[in-house]
Structure formats: C-alpha cells, structure tokens
CSV table of N, CA and C in Angstrom, one decimal:
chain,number,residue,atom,x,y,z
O,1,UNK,N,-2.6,-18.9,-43.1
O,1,UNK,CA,-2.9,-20.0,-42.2
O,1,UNK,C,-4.2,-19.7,-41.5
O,2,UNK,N,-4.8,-20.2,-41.6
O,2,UNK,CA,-6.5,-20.3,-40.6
O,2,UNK,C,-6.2,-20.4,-39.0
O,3,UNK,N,-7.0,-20.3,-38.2
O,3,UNK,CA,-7.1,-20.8,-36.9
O,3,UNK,C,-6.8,-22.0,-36.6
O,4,UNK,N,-7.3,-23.6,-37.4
O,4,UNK,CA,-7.1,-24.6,-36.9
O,4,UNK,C,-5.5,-24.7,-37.1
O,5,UNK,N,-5.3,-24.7,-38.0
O,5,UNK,CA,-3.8,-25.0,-38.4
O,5,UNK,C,-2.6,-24.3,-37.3
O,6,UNK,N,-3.6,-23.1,-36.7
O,6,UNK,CA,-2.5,-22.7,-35.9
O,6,UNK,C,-2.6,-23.2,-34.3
O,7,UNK,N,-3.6,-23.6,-34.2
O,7,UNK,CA,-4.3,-24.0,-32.4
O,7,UNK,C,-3.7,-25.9,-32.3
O,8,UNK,N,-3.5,-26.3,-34.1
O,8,UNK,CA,-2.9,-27.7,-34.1
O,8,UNK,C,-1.0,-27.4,-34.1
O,9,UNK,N,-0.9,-26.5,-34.7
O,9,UNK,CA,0.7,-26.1,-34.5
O,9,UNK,C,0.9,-26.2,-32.7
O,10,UNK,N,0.2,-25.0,-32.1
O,10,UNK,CA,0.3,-24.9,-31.1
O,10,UNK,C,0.0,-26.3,-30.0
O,11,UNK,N,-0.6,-27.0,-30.5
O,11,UNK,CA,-1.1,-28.3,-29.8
O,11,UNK,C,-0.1,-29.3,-29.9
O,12,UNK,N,0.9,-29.1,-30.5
O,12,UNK,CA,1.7,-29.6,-31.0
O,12,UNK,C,3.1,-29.5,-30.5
O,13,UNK,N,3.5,-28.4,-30.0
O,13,UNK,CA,4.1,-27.7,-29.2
O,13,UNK,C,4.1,-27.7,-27.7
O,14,UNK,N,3.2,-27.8,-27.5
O,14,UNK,CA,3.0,-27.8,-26.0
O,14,UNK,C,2.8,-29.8,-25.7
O,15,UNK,N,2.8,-30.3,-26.3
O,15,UNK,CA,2.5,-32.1,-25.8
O,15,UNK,C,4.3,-32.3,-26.3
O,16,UNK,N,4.9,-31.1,-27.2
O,16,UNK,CA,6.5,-31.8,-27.2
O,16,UNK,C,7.1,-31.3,-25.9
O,17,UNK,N,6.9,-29.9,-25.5
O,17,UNK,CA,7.0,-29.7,-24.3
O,17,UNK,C,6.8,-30.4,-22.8
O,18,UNK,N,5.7,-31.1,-22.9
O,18,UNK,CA,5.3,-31.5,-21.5
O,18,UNK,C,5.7,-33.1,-21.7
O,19,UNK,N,6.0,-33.9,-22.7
O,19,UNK,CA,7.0,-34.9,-23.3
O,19,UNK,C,8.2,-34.5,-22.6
O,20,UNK,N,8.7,-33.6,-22.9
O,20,UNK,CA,10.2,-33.1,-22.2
O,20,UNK,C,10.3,-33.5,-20.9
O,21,UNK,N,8.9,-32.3,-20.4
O,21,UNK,CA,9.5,-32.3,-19.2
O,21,UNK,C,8.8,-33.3,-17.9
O,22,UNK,N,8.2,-34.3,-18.6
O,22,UNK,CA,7.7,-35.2,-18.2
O,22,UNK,C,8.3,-35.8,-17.4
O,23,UNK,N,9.7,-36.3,-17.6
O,23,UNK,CA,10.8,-36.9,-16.7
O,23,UNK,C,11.6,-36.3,-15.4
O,24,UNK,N,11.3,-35.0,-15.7
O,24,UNK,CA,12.0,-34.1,-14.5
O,24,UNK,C,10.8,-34.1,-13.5
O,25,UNK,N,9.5,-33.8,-14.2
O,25,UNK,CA,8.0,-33.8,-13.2
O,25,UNK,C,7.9,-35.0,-12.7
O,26,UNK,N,7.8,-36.3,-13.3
O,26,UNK,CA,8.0,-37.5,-12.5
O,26,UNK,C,8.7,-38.0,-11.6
O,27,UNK,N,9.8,-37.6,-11.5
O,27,UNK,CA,10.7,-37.7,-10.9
O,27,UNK,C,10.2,-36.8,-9.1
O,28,UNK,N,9.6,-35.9,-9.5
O,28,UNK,CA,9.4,-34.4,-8.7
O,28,UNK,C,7.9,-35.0,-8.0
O,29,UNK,N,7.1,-35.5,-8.6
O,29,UNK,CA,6.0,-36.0,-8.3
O,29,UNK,C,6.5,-37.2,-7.2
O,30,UNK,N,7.2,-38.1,-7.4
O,30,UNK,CA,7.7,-39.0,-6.7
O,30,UNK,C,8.1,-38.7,-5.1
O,31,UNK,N,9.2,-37.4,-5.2
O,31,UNK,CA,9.5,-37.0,-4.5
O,31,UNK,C,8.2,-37.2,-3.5
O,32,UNK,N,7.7,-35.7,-4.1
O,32,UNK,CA,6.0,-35.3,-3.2
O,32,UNK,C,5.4,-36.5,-2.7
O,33,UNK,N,5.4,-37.9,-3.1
O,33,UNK,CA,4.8,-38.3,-2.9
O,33,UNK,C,5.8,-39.1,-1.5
O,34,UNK,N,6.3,-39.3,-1.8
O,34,UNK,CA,7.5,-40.4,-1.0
O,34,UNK,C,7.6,-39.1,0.8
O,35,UNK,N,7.9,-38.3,0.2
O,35,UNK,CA,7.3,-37.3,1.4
O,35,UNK,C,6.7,-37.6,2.4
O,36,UNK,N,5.4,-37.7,1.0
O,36,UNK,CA,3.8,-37.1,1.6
O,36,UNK,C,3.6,-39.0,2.6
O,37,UNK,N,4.0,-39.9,2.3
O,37,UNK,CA,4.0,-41.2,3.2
O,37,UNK,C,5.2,-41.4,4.4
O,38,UNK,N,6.4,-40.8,4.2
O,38,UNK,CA,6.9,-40.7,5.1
O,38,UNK,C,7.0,-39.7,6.4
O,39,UNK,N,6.1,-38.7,6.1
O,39,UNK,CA,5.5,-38.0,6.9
O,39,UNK,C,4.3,-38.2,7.5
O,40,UNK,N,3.5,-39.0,6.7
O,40,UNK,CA,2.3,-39.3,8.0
O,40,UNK,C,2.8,-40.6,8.6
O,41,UNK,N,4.1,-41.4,8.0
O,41,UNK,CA,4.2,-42.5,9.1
O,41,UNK,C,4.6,-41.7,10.4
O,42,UNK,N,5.9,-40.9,10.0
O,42,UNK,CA,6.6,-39.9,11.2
O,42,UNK,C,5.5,-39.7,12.1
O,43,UNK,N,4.2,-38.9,11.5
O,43,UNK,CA,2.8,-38.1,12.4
O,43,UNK,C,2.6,-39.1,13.2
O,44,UNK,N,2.5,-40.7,12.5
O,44,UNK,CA,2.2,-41.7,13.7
O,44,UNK,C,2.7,-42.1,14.8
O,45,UNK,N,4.2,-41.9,14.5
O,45,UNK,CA,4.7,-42.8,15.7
O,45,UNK,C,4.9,-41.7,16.5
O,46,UNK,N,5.2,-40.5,15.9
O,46,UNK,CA,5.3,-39.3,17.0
O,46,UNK,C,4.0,-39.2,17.9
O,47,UNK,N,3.4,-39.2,17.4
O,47,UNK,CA,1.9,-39.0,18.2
O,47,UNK,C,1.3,-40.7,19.0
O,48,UNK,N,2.5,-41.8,18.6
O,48,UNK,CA,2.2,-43.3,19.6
O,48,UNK,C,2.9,-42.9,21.1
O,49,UNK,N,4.1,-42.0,20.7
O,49,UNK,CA,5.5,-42.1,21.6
O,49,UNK,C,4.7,-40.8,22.7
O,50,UNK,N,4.1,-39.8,21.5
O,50,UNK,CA,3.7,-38.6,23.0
O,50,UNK,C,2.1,-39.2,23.9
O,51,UNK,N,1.3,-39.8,22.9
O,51,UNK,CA,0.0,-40.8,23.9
O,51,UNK,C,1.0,-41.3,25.0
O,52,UNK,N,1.7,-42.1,24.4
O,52,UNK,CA,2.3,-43.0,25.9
O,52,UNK,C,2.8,-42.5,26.8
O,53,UNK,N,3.3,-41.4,26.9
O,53,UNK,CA,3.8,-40.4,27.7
O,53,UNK,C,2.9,-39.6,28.1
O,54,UNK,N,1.6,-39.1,27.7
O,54,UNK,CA,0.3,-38.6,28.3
O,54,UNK,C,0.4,-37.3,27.9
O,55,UNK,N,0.9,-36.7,26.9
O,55,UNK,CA,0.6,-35.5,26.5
O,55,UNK,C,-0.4,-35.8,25.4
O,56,UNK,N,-1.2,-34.7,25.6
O,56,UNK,CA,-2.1,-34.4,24.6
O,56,UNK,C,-2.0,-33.7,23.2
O,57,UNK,N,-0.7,-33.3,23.0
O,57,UNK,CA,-0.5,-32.5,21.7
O,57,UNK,C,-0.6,-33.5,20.4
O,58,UNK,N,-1.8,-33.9,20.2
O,58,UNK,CA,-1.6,-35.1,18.8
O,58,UNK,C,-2.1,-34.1,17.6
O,59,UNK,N,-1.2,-34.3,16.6
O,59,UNK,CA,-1.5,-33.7,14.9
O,59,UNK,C,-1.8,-35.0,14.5
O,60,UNK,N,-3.3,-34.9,14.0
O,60,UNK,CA,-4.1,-35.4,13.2
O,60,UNK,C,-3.1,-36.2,11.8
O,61,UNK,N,-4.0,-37.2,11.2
O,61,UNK,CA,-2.9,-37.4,10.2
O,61,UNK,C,-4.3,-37.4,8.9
O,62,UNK,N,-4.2,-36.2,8.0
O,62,UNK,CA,-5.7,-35.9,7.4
O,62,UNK,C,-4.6,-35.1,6.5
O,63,UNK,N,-5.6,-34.8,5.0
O,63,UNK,CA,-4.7,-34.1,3.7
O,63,UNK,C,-3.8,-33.0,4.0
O,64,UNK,N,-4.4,-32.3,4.9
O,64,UNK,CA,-3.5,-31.0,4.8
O,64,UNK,C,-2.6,-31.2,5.7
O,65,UNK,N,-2.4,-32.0,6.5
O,65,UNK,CA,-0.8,-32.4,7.6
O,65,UNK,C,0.2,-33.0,6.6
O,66,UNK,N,-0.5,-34.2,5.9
O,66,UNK,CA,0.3,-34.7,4.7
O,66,UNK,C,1.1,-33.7,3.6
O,67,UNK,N,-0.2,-32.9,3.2
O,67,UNK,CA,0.7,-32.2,2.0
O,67,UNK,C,1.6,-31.4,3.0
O,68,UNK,N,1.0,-30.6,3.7
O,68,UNK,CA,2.5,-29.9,4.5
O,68,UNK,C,3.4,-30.4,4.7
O,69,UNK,N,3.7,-32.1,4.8
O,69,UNK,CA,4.9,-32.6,5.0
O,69,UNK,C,5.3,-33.1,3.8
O,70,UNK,N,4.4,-33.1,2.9
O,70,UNK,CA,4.9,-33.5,1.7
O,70,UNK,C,5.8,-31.7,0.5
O,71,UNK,N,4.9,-31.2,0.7
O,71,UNK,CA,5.8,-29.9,0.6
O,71,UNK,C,7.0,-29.4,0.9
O,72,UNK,N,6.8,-29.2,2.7
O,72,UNK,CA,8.0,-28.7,3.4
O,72,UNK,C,8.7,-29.5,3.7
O,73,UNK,N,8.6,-30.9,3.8
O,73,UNK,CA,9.7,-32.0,4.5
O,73,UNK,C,9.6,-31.7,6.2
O,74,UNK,N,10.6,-32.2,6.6
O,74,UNK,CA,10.9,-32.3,8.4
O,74,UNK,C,10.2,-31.0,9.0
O,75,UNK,N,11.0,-29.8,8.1
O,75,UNK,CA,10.5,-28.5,8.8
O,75,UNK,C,8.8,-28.2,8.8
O,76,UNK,N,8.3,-28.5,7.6
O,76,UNK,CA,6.9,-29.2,8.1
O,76,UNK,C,6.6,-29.9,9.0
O,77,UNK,N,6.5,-31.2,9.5
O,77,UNK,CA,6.5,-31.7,10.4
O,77,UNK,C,7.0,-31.1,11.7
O,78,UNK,N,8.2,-30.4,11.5
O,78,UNK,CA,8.1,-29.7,12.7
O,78,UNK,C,7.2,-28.4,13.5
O,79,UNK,N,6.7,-27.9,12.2
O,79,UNK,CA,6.2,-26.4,12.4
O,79,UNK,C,4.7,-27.1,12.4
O,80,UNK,N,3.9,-28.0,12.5
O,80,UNK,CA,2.8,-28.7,13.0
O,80,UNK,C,2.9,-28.8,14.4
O,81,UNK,N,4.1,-29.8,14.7
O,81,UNK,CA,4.1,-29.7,16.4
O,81,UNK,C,4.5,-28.7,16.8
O,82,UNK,N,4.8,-27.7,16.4
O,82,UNK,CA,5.3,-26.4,17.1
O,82,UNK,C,3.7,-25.3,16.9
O,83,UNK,N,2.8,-25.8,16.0
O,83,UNK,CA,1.8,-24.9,16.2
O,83,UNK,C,0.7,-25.7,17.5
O,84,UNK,N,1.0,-26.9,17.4
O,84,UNK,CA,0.3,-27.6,18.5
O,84,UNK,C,0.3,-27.1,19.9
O,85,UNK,N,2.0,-27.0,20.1
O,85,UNK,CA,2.2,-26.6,21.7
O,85,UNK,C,1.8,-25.2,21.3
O,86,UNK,N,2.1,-24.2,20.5
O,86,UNK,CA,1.3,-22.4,20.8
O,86,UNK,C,0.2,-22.8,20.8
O,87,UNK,N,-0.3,-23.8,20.3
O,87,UNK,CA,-1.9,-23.7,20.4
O,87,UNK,C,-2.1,-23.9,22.0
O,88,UNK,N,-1.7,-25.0,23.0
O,88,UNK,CA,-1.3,-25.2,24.0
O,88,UNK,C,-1.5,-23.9,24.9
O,89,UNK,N,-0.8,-23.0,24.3
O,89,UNK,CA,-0.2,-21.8,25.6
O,89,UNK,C,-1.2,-21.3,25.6
C-alpha cells in the first residue's frame, strides 16, 4: 500500500468516527450553549436588582463571563460575584 491509500483509509476512519459521535457533541454543544445564554440573562438581572439597591459590584456581561457560565454553570456565576466582592475588600 502507498501513502495515499493509507492517509484515505485513515480519512476514512476518522469522518466514521466523528459521524458517531456527532450526536453526543451536539447534544453537548447545545448544552454549552443554552448555558452560555442563560447565564448572561442571570449576569443581567443580577446586576438590574444590585444597581437598584446601589451597590457597585456589577460583572460585566462580555465572552469570558459567558463562557464561565457556560462551562461551570451556577457555580460559575457564583464565583464571578464572589470574585467581585474580594475584589471589593
């Protein structure tokens, strides 16, 4: 067997593979995503409710707040405002 024959075997192999697991990643990608929007609504109204009340501790709602909450879930969101107030002290 030559090189092509073997780089098309292998090419071959890996798109049955990622066919596979296409449906488990989708599903997984969804998640992340469904997260990543329910956590910058959360960023919002948390940070409407603490304006109105006059504290200043607002987390930004920008990629890297998102993916953190899109990652970690709640405990993300929590460990933002919890870095806010140490930032505070």
């Amino acid at each position: 067997m030559n090189q092509t024959n073997i780089l098309l075997i292998m090419g071959i192999c890996v798109l049955i593979l990622l066919a596979l697991a296409w449906r488990r990643r989708l599903e997984w990608l969804l998640n992340l995503l469904l997260r990543g929007v329910l956590g910058a609504v959360a960023i919002f109204f948390i940070n409407l409710a603490m304006a109105s009340r006059g504290y200043s501790t607002l987390v930004g709602v920008n990629p890297a707040t998102v993916l953190t909450c899109s990652v970690l879930g709640f405990p993300g969101l929590a460990a933002l405002y919890g870095l806010q107030v140490l930032h505070l002290l």
